[in-house]
Amino acid sequence: MEDAFMPRHLSGEQIDQLYADADAQAEAQEAVAWMNYVRAKAARAALQEDWQRVKQAAYQPAGKEG
């Protein structure tokens, strides 16, 4: 049975280039994922801060401000 990973038609340089390209794409995807994570963390922090302000306003006795 022929091994699917055996390079039969590609040179070593071509194989290296394919893996280098795939690694570069994976790195770019990782950077996008990291930025999405950072944005999500910031959005969650803003949401929690807003929630605290709303809760404080809701629990203040009528007629009292800040």
PDB file of N, CA, C and O in Angstrom:
ATOM      1  N   MET A   1       0.845  -1.193   0.000  1.00  0.00           N
ATOM      2  CA  MET A   1       0.000   0.000   0.000  1.00  0.00           C
ATOM      3  C   MET A   1       0.883   1.247   0.000  1.00  0.00           C
ATOM      4  O   MET A   1       1.849   1.333   0.735  1.00  0.00           O
ATOM      5  N   GLU A   2       0.533   2.205  -0.816  1.00  0.00           N
ATOM      6  CA  GLU A   2       1.327   3.431  -0.951  1.00  0.00           C
ATOM      7  C   GLU A   2       1.030   4.386   0.199  1.00  0.00           C
ATOM      8  O   GLU A   2      -0.124   4.614   0.558  1.00  0.00           O
ATOM      9  N   ASP A   3       2.066   4.912   0.791  1.00  0.00           N
ATOM     10  CA  ASP A   3       1.923   5.873   1.880  1.00  0.00           C
ATOM     11  C   ASP A   3       1.521   7.236   1.304  1.00  0.00           C
ATOM     12  O   ASP A   3       2.209   7.774   0.443  1.00  0.00           O
ATOM     13  N   ALA A   4       0.422   7.799   1.804  1.00  0.00           N
ATOM     14  CA  ALA A   4      -0.088   9.069   1.285  1.00  0.00           C
ATOM     15  C   ALA A   4       0.861  10.231   1.550  1.00  0.00           C
ATOM     16  O   ALA A   4       0.802  11.246   0.883  1.00  0.00           O
ATOM     17  N   PHE A   5       1.752  10.088   2.529  1.00  0.00           N
ATOM     18  CA  PHE A   5       2.636  11.188   2.886  1.00  0.00           C
ATOM     19  C   PHE A   5       4.003  11.097   2.211  1.00  0.00           C
ATOM     20  O   PHE A   5       4.858  11.930   2.425  1.00  0.00           O
ATOM     21  N   MET A   6       4.211  10.114   1.426  1.00  0.00           N
ATOM     22  CA  MET A   6       5.487   9.979   0.728  1.00  0.00           C
ATOM     23  C   MET A   6       5.513  10.936  -0.464  1.00  0.00           C
ATOM     24  O   MET A   6       4.618  10.898  -1.311  1.00  0.00           O
ATOM     25  N   PRO A   7       6.498  11.809  -0.518  1.00  0.00           N
ATOM     26  CA  PRO A   7       6.577  12.750  -1.635  1.00  0.00           C
ATOM     27  C   PRO A   7       7.015  12.043  -2.910  1.00  0.00           C
ATOM     28  O   PRO A   7       8.141  11.603  -3.025  1.00  0.00           O
ATOM     29  N   ARG A   8       6.122  11.925  -3.820  1.00  0.00           N
ATOM     30  CA  ARG A   8       6.421  11.241  -5.074  1.00  0.00           C
ATOM     31  C   ARG A   8       6.666  12.231  -6.220  1.00  0.00           C
ATOM     32  O   ARG A   8       7.392  11.918  -7.140  1.00  0.00           O
ATOM     33  N   HIS A   9       6.015  13.397  -6.144  1.00  0.00           N
ATOM     34  CA  HIS A   9       6.082  14.320  -7.274  1.00  0.00           C
ATOM     35  C   HIS A   9       6.573  15.711  -6.871  1.00  0.00           C
ATOM     36  O   HIS A   9       6.616  16.599  -7.704  1.00  0.00           O
ATOM     37  N   LEU A  10       6.915  15.888  -5.614  1.00  0.00           N
ATOM     38  CA  LEU A  10       7.367  17.197  -5.158  1.00  0.00           C
ATOM     39  C   LEU A  10       8.819  17.118  -4.697  1.00  0.00           C
ATOM     40  O   LEU A  10       9.235  16.134  -4.095  1.00  0.00           O
ATOM     41  N   SER A  11       9.541  18.186  -4.955  1.00  0.00           N
ATOM     42  CA  SER A  11      10.921  18.245  -4.476  1.00  0.00           C
ATOM     43  C   SER A  11      10.913  18.632  -3.001  1.00  0.00           C
ATOM     44  O   SER A  11       9.901  19.103  -2.468  1.00  0.00           O
ATOM     45  N   GLY A  12      12.032  18.459  -2.369  1.00  0.00           N
ATOM     46  CA  GLY A  12      12.152  18.859  -0.967  1.00  0.00           C
ATOM     47  C   GLY A  12      11.883  20.341  -0.781  1.00  0.00           C
ATOM     48  O   GLY A  12      11.244  20.755   0.188  1.00  0.00           O
ATOM     49  N   GLU A  13      12.345  21.142  -1.725  1.00  0.00           N
ATOM     50  CA  GLU A  13      12.117  22.581  -1.658  1.00  0.00           C
ATOM     51  C   GLU A  13      10.625  22.919  -1.785  1.00  0.00           C
ATOM     52  O   GLU A  13      10.113  23.787  -1.087  1.00  0.00           O
ATOM     53  N   GLN A  14       9.928  22.212  -2.663  1.00  0.00           N
ATOM     54  CA  GLN A  14       8.489  22.439  -2.828  1.00  0.00           C
ATOM     55  C   GLN A  14       7.730  22.047  -1.554  1.00  0.00           C
ATOM     56  O   GLN A  14       6.804  22.749  -1.141  1.00  0.00           O
ATOM     57  N   ILE A  15       8.136  20.942  -0.964  1.00  0.00           N
ATOM     58  CA  ILE A  15       7.494  20.502   0.278  1.00  0.00           C
ATOM     59  C   ILE A  15       7.735  21.528   1.387  1.00  0.00           C
ATOM     60  O   ILE A  15       6.805  21.913   2.107  1.00  0.00           O
ATOM     61  N   ASP A  16       8.980  21.987   1.501  1.00  0.00           N
ATOM     62  CA  ASP A  16       9.289  23.010   2.502  1.00  0.00           C
ATOM     63  C   ASP A  16       8.448  24.266   2.280  1.00  0.00           C
ATOM     64  O   ASP A  16       7.939  24.855   3.240  1.00  0.00           O
ATOM     65  N   GLN A  17       8.271  24.673   1.028  1.00  0.00           N
ATOM     66  CA  GLN A  17       7.482  25.867   0.729  1.00  0.00           C
ATOM     67  C   GLN A  17       6.017  25.666   1.090  1.00  0.00           C
ATOM     68  O   GLN A  17       5.383  26.562   1.641  1.00  0.00           O
ATOM     69  N   LEU A  18       5.478  24.486   0.801  1.00  0.00           N
ATOM     70  CA  LEU A  18       4.086  24.196   1.165  1.00  0.00           C
ATOM     71  C   LEU A  18       3.885  24.294   2.675  1.00  0.00           C
ATOM     72  O   LEU A  18       2.914  24.898   3.151  1.00  0.00           O
ATOM     73  N   TYR A  19       4.806  23.701   3.433  1.00  0.00           N
ATOM     74  CA  TYR A  19       4.689  23.758   4.890  1.00  0.00           C
ATOM     75  C   TYR A  19       4.915  25.165   5.418  1.00  0.00           C
ATOM     76  O   TYR A  19       4.237  25.599   6.364  1.00  0.00           O
ATOM     77  N   ALA A  20       5.824  25.906   4.826  1.00  0.00           N
ATOM     78  CA  ALA A  20       6.060  27.293   5.239  1.00  0.00           C
ATOM     79  C   ALA A  20       4.817  28.143   4.983  1.00  0.00           C
ATOM     80  O   ALA A  20       4.433  28.964   5.819  1.00  0.00           O
ATOM     81  N   ASP A  21       4.178  27.945   3.831  1.00  0.00           N
ATOM     82  CA  ASP A  21       2.946  28.675   3.518  1.00  0.00           C
ATOM     83  C   ASP A  21       1.835  28.315   4.497  1.00  0.00           C
ATOM     84  O   ASP A  21       1.119  29.197   4.982  1.00  0.00           O
ATOM     85  N   ALA A  22       1.691  27.034   4.782  1.00  0.00           N
ATOM     86  CA  ALA A  22       0.661  26.593   5.726  1.00  0.00           C
ATOM     87  C   ALA A  22       0.930  27.159   7.122  1.00  0.00           C
ATOM     88  O   ALA A  22       0.008  27.581   7.823  1.00  0.00           O
ATOM     89  N   ASP A  23       2.202  27.201   7.517  1.00  0.00           N
ATOM     90  CA  ASP A  23       2.558  27.766   8.822  1.00  0.00           C
ATOM     91  C   ASP A  23       2.244  29.253   8.874  1.00  0.00           C
ATOM     92  O   ASP A  23       1.727  29.754   9.878  1.00  0.00           O
ATOM     93  N   ALA A  24       2.525  29.974   7.793  1.00  0.00           N
ATOM     94  CA  ALA A  24       2.226  31.409   7.744  1.00  0.00           C
ATOM     95  C   ALA A  24       0.719  31.657   7.834  1.00  0.00           C
ATOM     96  O   ALA A  24       0.272  32.583   8.518  1.00  0.00           O
ATOM     97  N   GLN A  25      -0.064  30.820   7.157  1.00  0.00           N
ATOM     98  CA  GLN A  25      -1.521  30.952   7.230  1.00  0.00           C
ATOM     99  C   GLN A  25      -2.017  30.669   8.643  1.00  0.00           C
ATOM    100  O   GLN A  25      -2.887  31.370   9.166  1.00  0.00           O
ATOM    101  N   ALA A  26      -1.455  29.650   9.285  1.00  0.00           N
ATOM    102  CA  ALA A  26      -1.854  29.314  10.656  1.00  0.00           C
ATOM    103  C   ALA A  26      -1.492  30.453  11.613  1.00  0.00           C
ATOM    104  O   ALA A  26      -2.259  30.784  12.517  1.00  0.00           O
ATOM    105  N   GLU A  27      -0.336  31.068  11.390  1.00  0.00           N
ATOM    106  CA  GLU A  27       0.078  32.197  12.231  1.00  0.00           C
ATOM    107  C   GLU A  27      -0.880  33.372  12.059  1.00  0.00           C
ATOM    108  O   GLU A  27      -1.258  34.028  13.035  1.00  0.00           O
ATOM    109  N   ALA A  28      -1.288  33.645  10.827  1.00  0.00           N
ATOM    110  CA  ALA A  28      -2.231  34.735  10.571  1.00  0.00           C
ATOM    111  C   ALA A  28      -3.581  34.442  11.227  1.00  0.00           C
ATOM    112  O   ALA A  28      -4.198  35.332  11.817  1.00  0.00           O
ATOM    113  N   GLN A  29      -4.024  33.204  11.153  1.00  0.00           N
ATOM    114  CA  GLN A  29      -5.286  32.823  11.793  1.00  0.00           C
ATOM    115  C   GLN A  29      -5.186  32.943  13.310  1.00  0.00           C
ATOM    116  O   GLN A  29      -6.137  33.361  13.971  1.00  0.00           O
ATOM    117  N   GLU A  30      -4.036  32.610  13.851  1.00  0.00           N
ATOM    118  CA  GLU A  30      -3.820  32.743  15.290  1.00  0.00           C
ATOM    119  C   GLU A  30      -3.888  34.212  15.706  1.00  0.00           C
ATOM    120  O   GLU A  30      -4.468  34.545  16.744  1.00  0.00           O
ATOM    121  N   ALA A  31      -3.315  35.087  14.887  1.00  0.00           N
ATOM    122  CA  ALA A  31      -3.351  36.521  15.189  1.00  0.00           C
ATOM    123  C   ALA A  31      -4.786  37.043  15.165  1.00  0.00           C
ATOM    124  O   ALA A  31      -5.182  37.822  16.039  1.00  0.00           O
ATOM    125  N   VAL A  32      -5.566  36.604  14.191  1.00  0.00           N
ATOM    126  CA  VAL A  32      -6.972  37.015  14.115  1.00  0.00           C
ATOM    127  C   VAL A  32      -7.733  36.500  15.328  1.00  0.00           C
ATOM    128  O   VAL A  32      -8.518  37.224  15.954  1.00  0.00           O
ATOM    129  N   ALA A  33      -7.482  35.253  15.696  1.00  0.00           N
ATOM    130  CA  ALA A  33      -8.154  34.674  16.867  1.00  0.00           C
ATOM    131  C   ALA A  33      -7.778  35.442  18.131  1.00  0.00           C
ATOM    132  O   ALA A  33      -8.633  35.704  18.990  1.00  0.00           O
ATOM    133  N   TRP A  34      -6.515  35.822  18.249  1.00  0.00           N
ATOM    134  CA  TRP A  34      -6.070  36.575  19.425  1.00  0.00           C
ATOM    135  C   TRP A  34      -6.758  37.937  19.482  1.00  0.00           C
ATOM    136  O   TRP A  34      -7.221  38.355  20.545  1.00  0.00           O
ATOM    137  N   MET A  35      -6.847  38.622  18.349  1.00  0.00           N
ATOM    138  CA  MET A  35      -7.524  39.925  18.327  1.00  0.00           C
ATOM    139  C   MET A  35      -9.006  39.776  18.666  1.00  0.00           C
ATOM    140  O   MET A  35      -9.565  40.609  19.381  1.00  0.00           O
ATOM    141  N   ASN A  36      -9.641  38.731  18.172  1.00  0.00           N
ATOM    142  CA  ASN A  36     -11.041  38.486  18.519  1.00  0.00           C
ATOM    143  C   ASN A  36     -11.194  38.241  20.013  1.00  0.00           C
ATOM    144  O   ASN A  36     -12.142  38.716  20.637  1.00  0.00           O
ATOM    145  N   TYR A  37     -10.244  37.509  20.600  1.00  0.00           N
ATOM    146  CA  TYR A  37     -10.266  37.252  22.036  1.00  0.00           C
ATOM    147  C   TYR A  37     -10.139  38.568  22.811  1.00  0.00           C
ATOM    148  O   TYR A  37     -10.899  38.821  23.749  1.00  0.00           O
ATOM    149  N   VAL A  38      -9.184  39.406  22.402  1.00  0.00           N
ATOM    150  CA  VAL A  38      -8.969  40.677  23.085  1.00  0.00           C
ATOM    151  C   VAL A  38     -10.225  41.555  22.982  1.00  0.00           C
ATOM    152  O   VAL A  38     -10.652  42.175  23.960  1.00  0.00           O
ATOM    153  N   ARG A  39     -10.819  41.594  21.801  1.00  0.00           N
ATOM    154  CA  ARG A  39     -12.049  42.385  21.628  1.00  0.00           C
ATOM    155  C   ARG A  39     -13.188  41.842  22.491  1.00  0.00           C
ATOM    156  O   ARG A  39     -13.955  42.608  23.086  1.00  0.00           O
ATOM    157  N   ALA A  40     -13.318  40.531  22.547  1.00  0.00           N
ATOM    158  CA  ALA A  40     -14.374  39.916  23.352  1.00  0.00           C
ATOM    159  C   ALA A  40     -14.170  40.214  24.838  1.00  0.00           C
ATOM    160  O   ALA A  40     -15.130  40.490  25.567  1.00  0.00           O
ATOM    161  N   LYS A  41     -12.916  40.163  25.295  1.00  0.00           N
ATOM    162  CA  LYS A  41     -12.627  40.477  26.700  1.00  0.00           C
ATOM    163  C   LYS A  41     -12.981  41.931  27.009  1.00  0.00           C
ATOM    164  O   LYS A  41     -13.549  42.233  28.053  1.00  0.00           O
ATOM    165  N   ALA A  42     -12.642  42.835  26.095  1.00  0.00           N
ATOM    166  CA  ALA A  42     -12.950  44.250  26.296  1.00  0.00           C
ATOM    167  C   ALA A  42     -14.457  44.476  26.298  1.00  0.00           C
ATOM    168  O   ALA A  42     -14.978  45.245  27.115  1.00  0.00           O
ATOM    169  N   ALA A  43     -15.160  43.810  25.401  1.00  0.00           N
ATOM    170  CA  ALA A  43     -16.621  43.947  25.353  1.00  0.00           C
ATOM    171  C   ALA A  43     -17.248  43.413  26.632  1.00  0.00           C
ATOM    172  O   ALA A  43     -18.183  44.020  27.174  1.00  0.00           O
ATOM    173  N   ARG A  44     -16.739  42.310  27.131  1.00  0.00           N
ATOM    174  CA  ARG A  44     -17.285  41.746  28.370  1.00  0.00           C
ATOM    175  C   ARG A  44     -17.015  42.678  29.548  1.00  0.00           C
ATOM    176  O   ARG A  44     -17.883  42.883  30.396  1.00  0.00           O
ATOM    177  N   ALA A  45     -15.825  43.257  29.609  1.00  0.00           N
ATOM    178  CA  ALA A  45     -15.498  44.185  30.686  1.00  0.00           C
ATOM    179  C   ALA A  45     -16.418  45.406  30.639  1.00  0.00           C
ATOM    180  O   ALA A  45     -16.908  45.865  31.680  1.00  0.00           O
ATOM    181  N   ALA A  46     -16.668  45.924  29.449  1.00  0.00           N
ATOM    182  CA  ALA A  46     -17.569  47.072  29.301  1.00  0.00           C
ATOM    183  C   ALA A  46     -18.989  46.697  29.723  1.00  0.00           C
ATOM    184  O   ALA A  46     -19.677  47.476  30.386  1.00  0.00           O
ATOM    185  N   LEU A  47     -19.425  45.506  29.342  1.00  0.00           N
ATOM    186  CA  LEU A  47     -20.750  45.033  29.725  1.00  0.00           C
ATOM    187  C   LEU A  47     -20.877  44.932  31.239  1.00  0.00           C
ATOM    188  O   LEU A  47     -21.859  45.386  31.828  1.00  0.00           O
ATOM    189  N   GLN A  48     -19.882  44.363  31.887  1.00  0.00           N
ATOM    190  CA  GLN A  48     -19.924  44.204  33.333  1.00  0.00           C
ATOM    191  C   GLN A  48     -19.904  45.550  34.048  1.00  0.00           C
ATOM    192  O   GLN A  48     -20.607  45.741  35.041  1.00  0.00           O
ATOM    193  N   GLU A  49     -19.114  46.492  33.524  1.00  0.00           N
ATOM    194  CA  GLU A  49     -19.071  47.833  34.099  1.00  0.00           C
ATOM    195  C   GLU A  49     -20.432  48.512  33.971  1.00  0.00           C
ATOM    196  O   GLU A  49     -20.937  49.117  34.923  1.00  0.00           O
ATOM    197  N   ASP A  50     -21.032  48.402  32.795  1.00  0.00           N
ATOM    198  CA  ASP A  50     -22.353  48.982  32.579  1.00  0.00           C
ATOM    199  C   ASP A  50     -23.391  48.334  33.489  1.00  0.00           C
ATOM    200  O   ASP A  50     -24.242  48.999  34.066  1.00  0.00           O
ATOM    201  N   TRP A  51     -23.315  47.026  33.634  1.00  0.00           N
ATOM    202  CA  TRP A  51     -24.239  46.286  34.490  1.00  0.00           C
ATOM    203  C   TRP A  51     -24.143  46.799  35.936  1.00  0.00           C
ATOM    204  O   TRP A  51     -25.158  46.992  36.604  1.00  0.00           O
ATOM    205  N   GLN A  52     -22.933  47.033  36.412  1.00  0.00           N
ATOM    206  CA  GLN A  52     -22.754  47.541  37.773  1.00  0.00           C
ATOM    207  C   GLN A  52     -23.387  48.924  37.926  1.00  0.00           C
ATOM    208  O   GLN A  52     -24.035  49.207  38.943  1.00  0.00           O
ATOM    209  N   ARG A  53     -23.220  49.788  36.915  1.00  0.00           N
ATOM    210  CA  ARG A  53     -23.836  51.117  36.979  1.00  0.00           C
ATOM    211  C   ARG A  53     -25.357  51.017  37.007  1.00  0.00           C
ATOM    212  O   ARG A  53     -26.032  51.733  37.761  1.00  0.00           O
ATOM    213  N   VAL A  54     -25.904  50.127  36.200  1.00  0.00           N
ATOM    214  CA  VAL A  54     -27.360  49.956  36.154  1.00  0.00           C
ATOM    215  C   VAL A  54     -27.869  49.424  37.490  1.00  0.00           C
ATOM    216  O   VAL A  54     -28.877  49.901  38.015  1.00  0.00           O
ATOM    217  N   LYS A  55     -27.160  48.460  38.045  1.00  0.00           N
ATOM    218  CA  LYS A  55     -27.581  47.910  39.340  1.00  0.00           C
ATOM    219  C   LYS A  55     -27.530  48.972  40.430  1.00  0.00           C
ATOM    220  O   LYS A  55     -28.447  49.078  41.244  1.00  0.00           O
ATOM    221  N   GLN A  56     -26.478  49.791  40.446  1.00  0.00           N
ATOM    222  CA  GLN A  56     -26.368  50.845  41.452  1.00  0.00           C
ATOM    223  C   GLN A  56     -27.498  51.852  41.301  1.00  0.00           C
ATOM    224  O   GLN A  56     -28.088  52.300  42.282  1.00  0.00           O
ATOM    225  N   ALA A  57     -27.813  52.225  40.061  1.00  0.00           N
ATOM    226  CA  ALA A  57     -28.899  53.180  39.830  1.00  0.00           C
ATOM    227  C   ALA A  57     -30.240  52.585  40.236  1.00  0.00           C
ATOM    228  O   ALA A  57     -31.090  53.259  40.792  1.00  0.00           O
ATOM    229  N   ALA A  58     -30.434  51.305  39.995  1.00  0.00           N
ATOM    230  CA  ALA A  58     -31.702  50.651  40.313  1.00  0.00           C
ATOM    231  C   ALA A  58     -31.903  50.524  41.813  1.00  0.00           C
ATOM    232  O   ALA A  58     -33.043  50.531  42.286  1.00  0.00           O
ATOM    233  N   TYR A  59     -30.825  50.424  42.572  1.00  0.00           N
ATOM    234  CA  TYR A  59     -30.942  50.210  44.017  1.00  0.00           C
ATOM    235  C   TYR A  59     -30.921  51.477  44.819  1.00  0.00           C
ATOM    236  O   TYR A  59     -31.067  51.436  46.036  1.00  0.00           O
ATOM    237  N   GLN A  60     -30.763  52.636  44.196  1.00  0.00           N
ATOM    238  CA  GLN A  60     -30.764  53.898  44.930  1.00  0.00           C
ATOM    239  C   GLN A  60     -32.198  54.276  45.288  1.00  0.00           C
ATOM    240  O   GLN A  60     -33.113  54.096  44.472  1.00  0.00           O
ATOM    241  N   PRO A  61     -32.392  54.769  46.479  1.00  0.00           N
ATOM    242  CA  PRO A  61     -33.749  55.211  46.863  1.00  0.00           C
ATOM    243  C   PRO A  61     -34.244  56.310  45.917  1.00  0.00           C
ATOM    244  O   PRO A  61     -33.458  57.083  45.390  1.00  0.00           O
ATOM    245  N   ALA A  62     -35.548  56.377  45.756  1.00  0.00           N
ATOM    246  CA  ALA A  62     -36.157  57.368  44.857  1.00  0.00           C
ATOM    247  C   ALA A  62     -35.770  58.776  45.325  1.00  0.00           C
ATOM    248  O   ALA A  62     -35.761  59.071  46.506  1.00  0.00           O
ATOM    249  N   GLY A  63     -35.459  59.634  44.368  1.00  0.00           N
ATOM    250  CA  GLY A  63     -35.126  61.019  44.677  1.00  0.00           C
ATOM    251  C   GLY A  63     -33.658  61.239  44.990  1.00  0.00           C
ATOM    252  O   GLY A  63     -33.251  62.368  45.146  1.00  0.00           O
ATOM    253  N   LYS A  64     -32.875  60.194  45.124  1.00  0.00           N
ATOM    254  CA  LYS A  64     -31.436  60.354  45.403  1.00  0.00           C
ATOM    255  C   LYS A  64     -30.648  60.118  44.123  1.00  0.00           C
ATOM    256  O   LYS A  64     -30.847  59.130  43.448  1.00  0.00           O
ATOM    257  N   GLU A  65     -29.759  61.009  43.826  1.00  0.00           N
ATOM    258  CA  GLU A  65     -28.906  60.895  42.644  1.00  0.00           C
ATOM    259  C   GLU A  65     -27.463  60.733  43.103  1.00  0.00           C
ATOM    260  O   GLU A  65     -27.050  61.350  44.070  1.00  0.00           O
ATOM    261  N   GLY A  66     -26.699  59.904  42.343  1.00  0.00           N
ATOM    262  CA  GLY A  66     -25.278  59.714  42.439  1.00  0.00           C
ATOM    263  C   GLY A  66     -24.627  59.814  43.719  1.00  0.00           C
ATOM    264  O   GLY A  66     -23.631  59.835  44.168  1.00  0.00           O
TER     265      GLY A  66
END
